[in-house]
CSV table of C-alpha atoms and ligand atoms in Angstrom, one decimal:
chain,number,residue,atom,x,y,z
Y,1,UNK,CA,-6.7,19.0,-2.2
Y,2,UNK,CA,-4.2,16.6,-1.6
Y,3,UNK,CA,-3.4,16.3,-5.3
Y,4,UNK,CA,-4.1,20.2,-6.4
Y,5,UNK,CA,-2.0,22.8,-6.4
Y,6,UNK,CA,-3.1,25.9,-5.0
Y,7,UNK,CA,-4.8,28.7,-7.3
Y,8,UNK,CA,-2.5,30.8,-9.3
Y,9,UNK,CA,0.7,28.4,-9.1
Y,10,UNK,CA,2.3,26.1,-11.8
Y,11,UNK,CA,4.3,22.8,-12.3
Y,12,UNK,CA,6.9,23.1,-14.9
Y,13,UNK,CA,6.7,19.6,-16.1
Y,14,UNK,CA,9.5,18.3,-17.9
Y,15,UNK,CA,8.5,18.5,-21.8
Y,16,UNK,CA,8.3,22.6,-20.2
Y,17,UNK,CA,11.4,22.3,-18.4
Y,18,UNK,CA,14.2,22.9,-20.9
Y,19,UNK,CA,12.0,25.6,-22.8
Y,20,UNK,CA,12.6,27.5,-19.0
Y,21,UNK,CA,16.4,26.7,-18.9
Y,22,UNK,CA,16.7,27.7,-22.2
Y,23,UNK,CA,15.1,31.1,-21.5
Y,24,UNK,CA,16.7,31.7,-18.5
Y,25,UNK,CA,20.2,30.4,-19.9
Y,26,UNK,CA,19.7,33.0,-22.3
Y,27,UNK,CA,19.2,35.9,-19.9
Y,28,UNK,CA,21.8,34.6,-17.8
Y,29,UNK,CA,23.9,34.9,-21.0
Y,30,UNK,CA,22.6,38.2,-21.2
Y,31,UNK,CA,22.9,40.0,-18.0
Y,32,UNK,CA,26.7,38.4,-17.9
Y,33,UNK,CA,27.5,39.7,-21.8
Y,34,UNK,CA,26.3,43.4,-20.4
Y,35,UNK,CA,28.6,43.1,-17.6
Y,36,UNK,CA,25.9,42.5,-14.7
Y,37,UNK,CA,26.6,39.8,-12.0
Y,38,UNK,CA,24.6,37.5,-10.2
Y,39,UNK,CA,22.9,38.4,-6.8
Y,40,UNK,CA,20.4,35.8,-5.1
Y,41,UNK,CA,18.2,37.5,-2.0
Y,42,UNK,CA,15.8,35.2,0.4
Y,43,UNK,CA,12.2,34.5,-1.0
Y,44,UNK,CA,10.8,36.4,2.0
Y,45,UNK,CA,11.7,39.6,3.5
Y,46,UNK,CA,10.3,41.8,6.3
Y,47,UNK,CA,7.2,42.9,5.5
Y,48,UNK,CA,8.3,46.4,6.3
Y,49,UNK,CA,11.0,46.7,3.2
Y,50,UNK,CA,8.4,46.5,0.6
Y,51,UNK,CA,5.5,48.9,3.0
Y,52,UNK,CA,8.4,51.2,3.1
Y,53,UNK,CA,10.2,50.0,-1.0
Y,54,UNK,CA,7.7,49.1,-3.1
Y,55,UNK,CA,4.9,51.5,-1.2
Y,56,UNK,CA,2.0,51.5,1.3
Y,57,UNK,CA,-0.7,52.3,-1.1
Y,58,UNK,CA,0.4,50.7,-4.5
Y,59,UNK,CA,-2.0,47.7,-5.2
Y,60,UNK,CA,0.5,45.1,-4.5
Y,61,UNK,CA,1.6,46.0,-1.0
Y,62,UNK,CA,-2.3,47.2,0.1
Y,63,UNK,CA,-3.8,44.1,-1.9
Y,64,UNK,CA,-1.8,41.1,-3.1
Y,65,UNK,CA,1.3,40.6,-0.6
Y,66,UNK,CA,1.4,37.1,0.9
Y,67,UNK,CA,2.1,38.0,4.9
Y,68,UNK,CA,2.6,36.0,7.6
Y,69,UNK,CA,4.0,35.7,11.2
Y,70,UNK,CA,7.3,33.2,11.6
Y,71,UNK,CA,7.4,31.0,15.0
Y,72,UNK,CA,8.9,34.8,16.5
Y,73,UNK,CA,5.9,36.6,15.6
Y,74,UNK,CA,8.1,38.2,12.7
Y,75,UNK,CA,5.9,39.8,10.4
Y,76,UNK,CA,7.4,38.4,6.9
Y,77,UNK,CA,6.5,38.8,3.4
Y,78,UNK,CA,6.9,36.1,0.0
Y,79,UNK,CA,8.5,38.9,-2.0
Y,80,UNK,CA,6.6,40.4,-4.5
Y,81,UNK,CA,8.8,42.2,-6.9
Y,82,UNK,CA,13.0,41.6,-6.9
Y,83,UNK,CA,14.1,45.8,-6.5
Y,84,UNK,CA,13.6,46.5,-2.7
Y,85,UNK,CA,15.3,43.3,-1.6
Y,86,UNK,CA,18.3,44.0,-3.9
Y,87,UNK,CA,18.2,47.3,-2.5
Y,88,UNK,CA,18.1,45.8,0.8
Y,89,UNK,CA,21.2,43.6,0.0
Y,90,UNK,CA,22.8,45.9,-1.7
Y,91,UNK,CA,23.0,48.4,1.4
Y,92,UNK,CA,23.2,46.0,3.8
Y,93,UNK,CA,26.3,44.4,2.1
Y,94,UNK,CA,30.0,45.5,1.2
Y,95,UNK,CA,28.6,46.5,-2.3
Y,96,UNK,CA,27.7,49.9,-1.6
Y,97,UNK,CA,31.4,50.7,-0.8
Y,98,UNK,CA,32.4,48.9,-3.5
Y,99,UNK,CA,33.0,50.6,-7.3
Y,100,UNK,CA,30.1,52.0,-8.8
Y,101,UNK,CA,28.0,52.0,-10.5
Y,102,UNK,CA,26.9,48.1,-9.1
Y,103,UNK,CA,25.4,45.9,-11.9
Y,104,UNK,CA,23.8,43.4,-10.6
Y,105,UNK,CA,20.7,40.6,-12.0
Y,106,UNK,CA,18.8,38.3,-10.2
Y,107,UNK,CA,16.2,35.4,-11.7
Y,108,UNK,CA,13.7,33.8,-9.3
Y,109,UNK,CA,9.7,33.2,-8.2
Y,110,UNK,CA,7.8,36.1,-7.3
Y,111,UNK,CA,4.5,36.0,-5.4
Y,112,UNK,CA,1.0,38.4,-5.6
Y,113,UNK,CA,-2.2,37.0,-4.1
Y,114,UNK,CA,-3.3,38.5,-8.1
Y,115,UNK,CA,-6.7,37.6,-10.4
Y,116,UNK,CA,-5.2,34.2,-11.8
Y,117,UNK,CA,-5.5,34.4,-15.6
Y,118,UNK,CA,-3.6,33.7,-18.4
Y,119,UNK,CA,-0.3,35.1,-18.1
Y,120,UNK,CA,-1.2,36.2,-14.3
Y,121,UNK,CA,-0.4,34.0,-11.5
Y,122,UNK,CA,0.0,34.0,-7.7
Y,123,UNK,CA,3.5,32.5,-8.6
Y,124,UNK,CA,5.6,33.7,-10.9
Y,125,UNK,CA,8.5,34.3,-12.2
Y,126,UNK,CA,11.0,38.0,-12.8
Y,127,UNK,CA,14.6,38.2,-14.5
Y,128,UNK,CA,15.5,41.6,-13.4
Y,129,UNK,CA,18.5,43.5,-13.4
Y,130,UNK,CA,19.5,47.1,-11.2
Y,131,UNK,CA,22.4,49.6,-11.5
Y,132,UNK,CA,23.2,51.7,-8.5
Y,133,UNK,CA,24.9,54.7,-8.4
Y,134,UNK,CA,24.6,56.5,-12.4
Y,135,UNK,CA,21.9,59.2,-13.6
Y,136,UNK,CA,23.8,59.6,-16.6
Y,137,UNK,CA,21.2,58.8,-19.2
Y,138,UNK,CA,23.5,56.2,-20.7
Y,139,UNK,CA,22.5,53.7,-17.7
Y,140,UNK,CA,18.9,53.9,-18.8
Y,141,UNK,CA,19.9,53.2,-22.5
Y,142,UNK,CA,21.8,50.5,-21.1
Y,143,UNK,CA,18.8,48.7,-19.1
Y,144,UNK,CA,16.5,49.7,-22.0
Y,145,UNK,CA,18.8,48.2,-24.9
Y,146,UNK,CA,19.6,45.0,-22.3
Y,147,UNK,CA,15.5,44.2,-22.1
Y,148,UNK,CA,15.0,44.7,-26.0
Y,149,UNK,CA,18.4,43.0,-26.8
Y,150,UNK,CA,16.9,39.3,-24.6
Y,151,UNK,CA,13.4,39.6,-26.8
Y,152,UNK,CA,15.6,39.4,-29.6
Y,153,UNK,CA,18.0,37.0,-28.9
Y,154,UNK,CA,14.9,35.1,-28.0
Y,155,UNK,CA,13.7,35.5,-31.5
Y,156,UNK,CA,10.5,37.3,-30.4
Y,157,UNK,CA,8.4,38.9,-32.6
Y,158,UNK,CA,6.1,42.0,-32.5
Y,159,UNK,CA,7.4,43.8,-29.7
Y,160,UNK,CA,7.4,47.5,-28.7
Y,161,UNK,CA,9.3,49.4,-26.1
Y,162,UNK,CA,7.0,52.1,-24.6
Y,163,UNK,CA,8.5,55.1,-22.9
Y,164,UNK,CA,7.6,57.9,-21.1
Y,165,UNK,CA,9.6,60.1,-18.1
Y,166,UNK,CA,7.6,61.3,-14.9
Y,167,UNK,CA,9.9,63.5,-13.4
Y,168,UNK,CA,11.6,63.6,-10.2
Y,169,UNK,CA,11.2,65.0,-6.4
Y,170,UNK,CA,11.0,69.0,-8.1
Y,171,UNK,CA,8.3,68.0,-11.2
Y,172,UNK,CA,6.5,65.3,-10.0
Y,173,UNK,CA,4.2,67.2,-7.7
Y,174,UNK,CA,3.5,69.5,-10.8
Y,175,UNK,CA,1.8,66.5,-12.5
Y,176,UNK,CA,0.3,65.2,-9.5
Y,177,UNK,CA,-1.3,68.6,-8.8
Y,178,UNK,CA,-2.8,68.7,-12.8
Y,179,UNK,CA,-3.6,65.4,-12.6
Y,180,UNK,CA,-5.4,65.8,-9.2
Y,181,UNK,CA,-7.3,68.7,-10.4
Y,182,UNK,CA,-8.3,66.5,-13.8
Y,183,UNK,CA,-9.5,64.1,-12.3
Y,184,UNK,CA,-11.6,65.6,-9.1
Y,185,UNK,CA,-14.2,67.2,-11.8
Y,186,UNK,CA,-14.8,63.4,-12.6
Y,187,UNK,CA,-14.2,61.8,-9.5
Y,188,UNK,CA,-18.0,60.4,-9.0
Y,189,UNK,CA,-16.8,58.5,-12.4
Y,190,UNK,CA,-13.7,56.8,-11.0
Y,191,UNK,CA,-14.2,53.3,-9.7
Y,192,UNK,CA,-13.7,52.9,-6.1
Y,193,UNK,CA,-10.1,52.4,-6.2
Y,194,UNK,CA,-9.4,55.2,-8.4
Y,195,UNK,CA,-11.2,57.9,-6.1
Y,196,UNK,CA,-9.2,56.7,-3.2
Y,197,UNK,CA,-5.9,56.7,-5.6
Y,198,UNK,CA,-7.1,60.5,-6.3
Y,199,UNK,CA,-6.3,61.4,-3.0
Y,200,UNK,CA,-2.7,59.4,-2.1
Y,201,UNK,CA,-1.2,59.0,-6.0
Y,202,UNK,CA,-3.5,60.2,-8.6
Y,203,UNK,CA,-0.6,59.1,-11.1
Y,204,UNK,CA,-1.9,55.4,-10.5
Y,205,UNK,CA,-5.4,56.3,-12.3
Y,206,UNK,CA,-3.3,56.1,-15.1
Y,207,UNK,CA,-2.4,52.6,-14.7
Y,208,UNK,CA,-6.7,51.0,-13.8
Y,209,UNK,CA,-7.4,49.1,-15.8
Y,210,UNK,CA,-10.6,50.1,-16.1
Y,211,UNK,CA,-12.4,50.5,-19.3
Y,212,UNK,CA,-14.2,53.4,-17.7
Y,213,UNK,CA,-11.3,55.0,-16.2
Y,214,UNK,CA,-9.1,54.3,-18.9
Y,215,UNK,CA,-11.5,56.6,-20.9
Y,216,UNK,CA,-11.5,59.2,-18.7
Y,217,UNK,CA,-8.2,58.9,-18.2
Y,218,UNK,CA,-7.3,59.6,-22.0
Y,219,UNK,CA,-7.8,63.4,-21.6
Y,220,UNK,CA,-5.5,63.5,-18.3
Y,221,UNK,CA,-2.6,65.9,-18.4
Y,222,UNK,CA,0.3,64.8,-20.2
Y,223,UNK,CA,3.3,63.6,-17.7
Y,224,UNK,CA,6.5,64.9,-20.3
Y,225,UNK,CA,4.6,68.7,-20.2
Y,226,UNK,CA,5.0,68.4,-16.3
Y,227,UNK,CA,8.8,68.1,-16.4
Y,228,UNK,CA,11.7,70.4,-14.9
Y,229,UNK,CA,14.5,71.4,-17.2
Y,230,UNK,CA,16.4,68.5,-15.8
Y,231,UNK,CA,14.3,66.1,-16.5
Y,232,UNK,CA,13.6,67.3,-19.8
Y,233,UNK,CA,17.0,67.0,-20.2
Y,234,UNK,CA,17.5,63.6,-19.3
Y,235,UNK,CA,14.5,62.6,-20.7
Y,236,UNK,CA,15.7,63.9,-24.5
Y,237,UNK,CA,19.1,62.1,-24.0
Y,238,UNK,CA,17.8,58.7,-23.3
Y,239,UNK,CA,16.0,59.3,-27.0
Y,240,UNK,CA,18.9,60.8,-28.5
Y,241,UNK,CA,20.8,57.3,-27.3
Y,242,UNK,CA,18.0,55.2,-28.0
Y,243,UNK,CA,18.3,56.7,-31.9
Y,244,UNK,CA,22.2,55.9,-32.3
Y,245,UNK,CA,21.4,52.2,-31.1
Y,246,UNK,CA,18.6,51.8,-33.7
Y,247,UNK,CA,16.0,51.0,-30.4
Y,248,UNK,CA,12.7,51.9,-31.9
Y,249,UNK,CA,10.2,53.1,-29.0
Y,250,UNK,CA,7.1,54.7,-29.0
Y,251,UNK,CA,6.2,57.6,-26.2
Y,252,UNK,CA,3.8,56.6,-24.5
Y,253,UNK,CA,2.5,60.0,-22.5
Y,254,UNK,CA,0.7,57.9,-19.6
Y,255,UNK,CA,3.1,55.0,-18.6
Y,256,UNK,CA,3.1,55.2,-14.7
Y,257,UNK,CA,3.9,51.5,-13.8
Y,258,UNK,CA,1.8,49.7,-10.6
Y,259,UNK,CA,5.0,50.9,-8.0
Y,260,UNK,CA,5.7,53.6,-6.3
Y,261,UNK,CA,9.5,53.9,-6.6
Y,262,UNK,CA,9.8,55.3,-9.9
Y,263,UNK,CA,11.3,58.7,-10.5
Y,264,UNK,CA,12.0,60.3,-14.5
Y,265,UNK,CA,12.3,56.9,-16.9
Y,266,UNK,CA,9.9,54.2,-16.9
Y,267,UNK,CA,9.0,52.2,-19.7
Y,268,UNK,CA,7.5,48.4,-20.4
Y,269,UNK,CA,7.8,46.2,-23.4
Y,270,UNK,CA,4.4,45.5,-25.1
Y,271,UNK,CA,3.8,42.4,-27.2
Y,272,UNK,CA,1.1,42.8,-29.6
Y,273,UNK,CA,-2.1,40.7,-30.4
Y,274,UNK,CA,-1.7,38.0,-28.0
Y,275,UNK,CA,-3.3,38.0,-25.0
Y,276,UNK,CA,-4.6,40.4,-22.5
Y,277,UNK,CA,-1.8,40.7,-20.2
Y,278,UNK,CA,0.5,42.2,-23.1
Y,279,UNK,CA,3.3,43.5,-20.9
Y,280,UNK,CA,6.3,41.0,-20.6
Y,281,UNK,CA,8.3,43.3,-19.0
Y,282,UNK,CA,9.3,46.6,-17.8
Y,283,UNK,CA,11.3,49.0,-15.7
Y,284,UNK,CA,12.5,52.7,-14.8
Y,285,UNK,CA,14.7,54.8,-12.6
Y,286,UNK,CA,14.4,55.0,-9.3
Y,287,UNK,CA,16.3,58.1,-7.7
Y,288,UNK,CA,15.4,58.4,-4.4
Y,289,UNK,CA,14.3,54.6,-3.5
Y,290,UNK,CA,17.9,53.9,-2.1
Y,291,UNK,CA,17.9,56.9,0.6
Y,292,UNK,CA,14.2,56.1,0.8
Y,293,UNK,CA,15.9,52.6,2.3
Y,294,UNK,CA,18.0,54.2,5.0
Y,295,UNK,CA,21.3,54.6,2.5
Y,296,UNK,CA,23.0,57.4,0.9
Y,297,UNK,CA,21.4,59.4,-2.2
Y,298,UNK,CA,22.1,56.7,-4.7
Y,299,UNK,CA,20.4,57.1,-8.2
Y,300,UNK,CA,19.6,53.8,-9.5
Y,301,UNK,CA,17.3,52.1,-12.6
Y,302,UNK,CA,16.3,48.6,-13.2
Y,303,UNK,CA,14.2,46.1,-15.1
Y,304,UNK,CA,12.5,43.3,-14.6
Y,305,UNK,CA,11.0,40.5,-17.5
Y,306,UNK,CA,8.1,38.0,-17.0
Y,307,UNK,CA,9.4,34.4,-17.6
Y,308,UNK,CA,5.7,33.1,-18.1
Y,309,UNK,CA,4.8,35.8,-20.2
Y,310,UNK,CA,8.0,35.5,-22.8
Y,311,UNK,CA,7.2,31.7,-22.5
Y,312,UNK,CA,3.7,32.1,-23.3
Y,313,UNK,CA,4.7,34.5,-26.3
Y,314,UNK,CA,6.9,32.0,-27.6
Y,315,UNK,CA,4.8,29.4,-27.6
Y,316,UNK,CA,1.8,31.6,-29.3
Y,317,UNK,CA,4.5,32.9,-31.9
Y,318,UNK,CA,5.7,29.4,-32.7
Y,319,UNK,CA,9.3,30.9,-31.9
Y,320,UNK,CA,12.0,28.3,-32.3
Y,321,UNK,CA,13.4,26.6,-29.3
Y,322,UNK,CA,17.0,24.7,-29.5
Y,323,UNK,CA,16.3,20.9,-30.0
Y,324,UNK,CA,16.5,19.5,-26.1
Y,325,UNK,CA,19.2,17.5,-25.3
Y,326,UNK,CA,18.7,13.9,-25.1
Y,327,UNK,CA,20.2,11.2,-23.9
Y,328,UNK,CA,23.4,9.8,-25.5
Y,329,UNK,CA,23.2,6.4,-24.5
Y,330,UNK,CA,21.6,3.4,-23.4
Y,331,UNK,CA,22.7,0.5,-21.9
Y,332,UNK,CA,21.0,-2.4,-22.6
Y,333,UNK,CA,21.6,-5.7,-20.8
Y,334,UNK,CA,21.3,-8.7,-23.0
Y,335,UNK,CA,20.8,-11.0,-20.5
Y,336,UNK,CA,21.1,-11.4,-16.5
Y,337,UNK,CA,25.0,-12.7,-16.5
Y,338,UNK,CA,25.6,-9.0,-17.8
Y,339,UNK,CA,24.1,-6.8,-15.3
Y,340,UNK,CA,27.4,-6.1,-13.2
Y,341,UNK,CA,29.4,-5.0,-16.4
Y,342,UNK,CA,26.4,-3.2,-17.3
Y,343,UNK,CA,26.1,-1.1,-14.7
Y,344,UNK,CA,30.1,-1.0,-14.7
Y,345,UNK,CA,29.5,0.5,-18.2
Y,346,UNK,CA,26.8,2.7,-17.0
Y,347,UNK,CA,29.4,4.9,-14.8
Y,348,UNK,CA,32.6,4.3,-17.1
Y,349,UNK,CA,30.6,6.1,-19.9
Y,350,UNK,CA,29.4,8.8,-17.6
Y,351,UNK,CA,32.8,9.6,-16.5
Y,352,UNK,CA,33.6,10.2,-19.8
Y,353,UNK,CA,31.1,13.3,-20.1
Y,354,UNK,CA,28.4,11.4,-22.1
Y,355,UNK,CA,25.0,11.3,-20.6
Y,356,UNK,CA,23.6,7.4,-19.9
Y,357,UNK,CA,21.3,5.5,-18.1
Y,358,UNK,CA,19.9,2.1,-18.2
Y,359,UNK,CA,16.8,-0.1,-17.1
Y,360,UNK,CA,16.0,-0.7,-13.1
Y,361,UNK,CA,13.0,-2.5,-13.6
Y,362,UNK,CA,14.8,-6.1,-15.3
Y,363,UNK,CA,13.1,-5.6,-18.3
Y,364,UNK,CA,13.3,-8.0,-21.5
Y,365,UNK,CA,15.6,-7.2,-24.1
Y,366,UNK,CA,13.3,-5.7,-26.8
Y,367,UNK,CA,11.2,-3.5,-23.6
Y,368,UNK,CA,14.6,-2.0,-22.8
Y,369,UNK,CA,15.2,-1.4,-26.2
Y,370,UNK,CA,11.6,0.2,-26.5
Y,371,UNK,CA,12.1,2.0,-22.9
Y,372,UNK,CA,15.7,3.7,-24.7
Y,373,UNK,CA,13.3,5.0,-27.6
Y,374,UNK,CA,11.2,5.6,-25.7
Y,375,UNK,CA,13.2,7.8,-23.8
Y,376,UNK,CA,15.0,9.5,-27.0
Y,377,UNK,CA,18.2,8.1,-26.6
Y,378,UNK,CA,20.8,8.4,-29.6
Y,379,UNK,CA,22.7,5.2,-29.3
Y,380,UNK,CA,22.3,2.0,-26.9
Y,381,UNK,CA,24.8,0.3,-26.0
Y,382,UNK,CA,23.8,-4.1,-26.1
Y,383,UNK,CA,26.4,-5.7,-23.2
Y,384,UNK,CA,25.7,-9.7,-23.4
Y,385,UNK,CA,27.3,-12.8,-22.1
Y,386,UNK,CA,29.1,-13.3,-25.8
Y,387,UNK,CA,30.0,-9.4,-25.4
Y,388,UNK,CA,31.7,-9.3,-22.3
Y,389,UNK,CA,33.7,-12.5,-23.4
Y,390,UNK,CA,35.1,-10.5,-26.1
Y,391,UNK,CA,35.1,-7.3,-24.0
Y,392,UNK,CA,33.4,-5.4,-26.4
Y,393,UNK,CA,30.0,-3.6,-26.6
Y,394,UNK,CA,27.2,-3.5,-29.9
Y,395,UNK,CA,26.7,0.4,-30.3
Y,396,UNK,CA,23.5,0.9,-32.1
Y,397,UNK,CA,22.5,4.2,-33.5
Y,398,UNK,CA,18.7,4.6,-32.7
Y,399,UNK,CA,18.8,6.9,-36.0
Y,400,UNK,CA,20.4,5.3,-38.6
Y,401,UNK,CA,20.2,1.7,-37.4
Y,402,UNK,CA,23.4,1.2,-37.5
Y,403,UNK,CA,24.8,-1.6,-35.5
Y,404,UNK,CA,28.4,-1.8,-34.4
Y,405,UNK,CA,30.9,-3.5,-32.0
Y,406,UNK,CA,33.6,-1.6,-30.6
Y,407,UNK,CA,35.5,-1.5,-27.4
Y,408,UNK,CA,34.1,0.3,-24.5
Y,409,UNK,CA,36.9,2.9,-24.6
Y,410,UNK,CA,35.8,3.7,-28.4
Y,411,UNK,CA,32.4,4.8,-27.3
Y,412,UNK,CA,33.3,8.3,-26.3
Y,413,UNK,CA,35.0,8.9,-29.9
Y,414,UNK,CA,31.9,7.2,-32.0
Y,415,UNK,CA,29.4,8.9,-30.1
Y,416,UNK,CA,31.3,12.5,-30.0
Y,417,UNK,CA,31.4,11.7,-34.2
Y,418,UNK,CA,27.8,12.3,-34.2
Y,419,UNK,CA,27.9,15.5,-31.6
Y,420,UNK,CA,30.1,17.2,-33.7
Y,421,UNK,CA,27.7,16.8,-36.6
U,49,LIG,P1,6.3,44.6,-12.3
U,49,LIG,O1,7.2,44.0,-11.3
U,49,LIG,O2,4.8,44.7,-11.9
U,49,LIG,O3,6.8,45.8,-12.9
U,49,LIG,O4,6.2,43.5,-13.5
U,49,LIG,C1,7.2,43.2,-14.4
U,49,LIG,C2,6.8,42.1,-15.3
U,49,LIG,O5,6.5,40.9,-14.5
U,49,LIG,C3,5.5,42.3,-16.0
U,49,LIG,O6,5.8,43.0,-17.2
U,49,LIG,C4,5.0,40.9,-16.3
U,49,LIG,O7,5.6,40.4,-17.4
U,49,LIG,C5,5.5,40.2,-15.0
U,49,LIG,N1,4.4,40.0,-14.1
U,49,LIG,C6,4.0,40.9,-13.1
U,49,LIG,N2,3.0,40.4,-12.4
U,49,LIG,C7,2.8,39.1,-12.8
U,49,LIG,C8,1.9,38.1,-12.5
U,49,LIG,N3,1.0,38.2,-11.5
U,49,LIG,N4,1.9,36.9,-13.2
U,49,LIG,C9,2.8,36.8,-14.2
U,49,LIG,N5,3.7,37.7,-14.6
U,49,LIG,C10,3.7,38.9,-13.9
């Protein structure tokens, strides 16, 4: 135990690490480029917000929350999704006073006491981004064309943006009554979690995952022939959007989503042929969760990406990564008489922006110079008796072989020769 981590959890080891900074630099880059700013909320909540956000009988607030009881006997909760604590934040903050609409993104570990499989883990980890107060259809082209735009830029291939709309407060009951009356003829065919979903939110059928159900569920009334005018309306101008960006989507009549907040948009990004958790990401409007929260009617949509998922894709598609950054230079001690001005060196070069280290363990020359390859420096940097005598240094390109002495202030200009490169 001592030495295992728990079920469903992961180390991102260091050969992993920049692949992750990469990815998240990227959305960062993103969400900043769109015009979204940064908002960071605690890791756990009170239990209540997501009973109340993410709803009571959804799967992950019934099944897969991780709750506990602090020192107070406050009932807490690891979060499970990003929305209802930015919602929380958001109305508990200056920012709702503030100019709308509020763009805000967020990047951090999620957790679901979840199956652990491939691509599904207990924790994980969401980019996500919101925008309060808009529900002009352009917002949801905005989200929608942000999440397609960071698959791209991530060079990801054999994607699709599936789309649907399930109404709002005046059509939504319409479905849920055709769907309800579907789905009763068959009921004794639903697994267990479906019959009782047939009573509280027969939409969720939709969404088991089920082979059975999914069959059954193919016939179901279709969620876009349910819709108000308004929502027709809405739904048509998101397209008609969609089409003068050059998005390519694909309707997809019976995309519900696994929470309860989601009014007239909602729509997840599919990667093909991989695995069997093919949705890296997804999203939708949610109208009414805001007021729903205690606040004022405040239209809203969001989105939210896997990180493990788009990782895992990447690495299945052989998508290019940037090369990692190494280390610029070694410093390698020739012999014990040079250790101060070694580690004088050391601190001189890293105060000149270039990134160094150097042996702790007084290894022999040719293990240090091992250890530097070792540890894919570019250059090292020899410091000897006969050096400091001369105050110079022996710069040696790892790549070339070239050997040189210079004086220590040079280093920064020879070793920027090869960054600019
Ligand atoms: P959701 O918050 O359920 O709408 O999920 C949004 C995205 O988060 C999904 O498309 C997945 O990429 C990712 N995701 C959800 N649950 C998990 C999980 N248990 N493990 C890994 N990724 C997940």
């Amino acid at each position: 135990m001592l030495t295992t981590r728990p079920r469903g959890t992961n180390d991102v080891l260091p050969e992993e690490a920049f692949r992750w900074q990469y990815v998240e630099g990227v959305f960062r880059r993103l969400c900043q480029d769109y015009g979204f700013a940064e908002i960071r909320t605690p890791i756990f909540e009170h239990t209540e917000l997501f009973e109340r956000g993410v709803g009571e009988i959804t799967d992950i607030v019934a099944k897969e929350m991780y709750n506990f009881f602090d020192r107070s006997n406050r009932k807490l909760t690891l979060r499970p999704e990003g929305t209802a604590a930015v919602v929380r934040a958001y109305l508990e903050s200056g920012l709702k006073s503030g100019p709308h609409p509020v763009k805000l993104y967020y990047l951090g570990p999620m957790f679901r006491y979840d199956r652990p499989q491939a691509g599904r883990y207990r924790q994980f980890h969401q980019g996500g981004v919101e925008v309060f107060g808009t529900d002009d259809p352009e917002a949801d082209t905005e989200v929608i064309a942000l999440a397609v735009d960071f698959y791209r830029r991530l060079g990801l291939q054999n994607f699709e943006l599936h789309l649907n709309s399930i109404g709002c407060k005046v059509c939504r009951p319409v479905l849920k009554e055709n769907l309800s009356s579907f789905f009763k003829i068959r009921q004794k065919e639903l697994c267990p979690n479906c019959q009782e979903r047939l009573e509280y939110n027969p939409l969720r059928i939709l969404d088991c995952k089920e082979p059975k159900d999914q069959e059954i569920a193919k016939g179901a009334p279709d969620s876009l022939s349910c819709l108000c005018p308004s929502c027709i309306a809405h739904f048509e101008a998101v397209l008609g959007y969609l089409e003068v960006l050059k998005i390519p989507y694909l309707i997809d009549k019976q995309l519900v989503r696994g929470l309860d907040y989601y009014t007239r948009t909602t729509f997840e990004i599919m990667v093909a042929d991989t695995w069997a958790q093919s949705s890296v990401g997804g999203g939708g409007r949610y109208d009414d969760l805001v007021a729903a929260l205690g606040g004022p009617p405040t239209p809203s949509i969001g989105f939210a990406v896997g990180l493990e998922r788009v990782l895992l894709t990447m690495n299945k598609q052989n998508t290019p990564f940037p090369a990692p950054k190494n280390l610029d230079v070694f410093i390698v001690e020739a012999d014990k008489e040079a250790s101060r001005a070694a580690l004088e060196l050391l601190f001189f070069v890293r105060a000149q922006g270039l990134s160094a280290d150097k042996d702790f363990l007084g290894r022999s020359l040719k293990a240090q110079m091992k250890y530097a390859a070792k540890k894919k420096a570019r250059f090292v940097a020899i410091l000897g008796k006969e050096e400091i005598n001369r105050q110079v240094v022996s710069l040696k390109d790892l790549a070339s072989g070239e050997q040189k002495e210079i004086f220590p202030a040079e280093i920064k200009e020879e070793i920027g020769k090869y960054k600019k490169a």
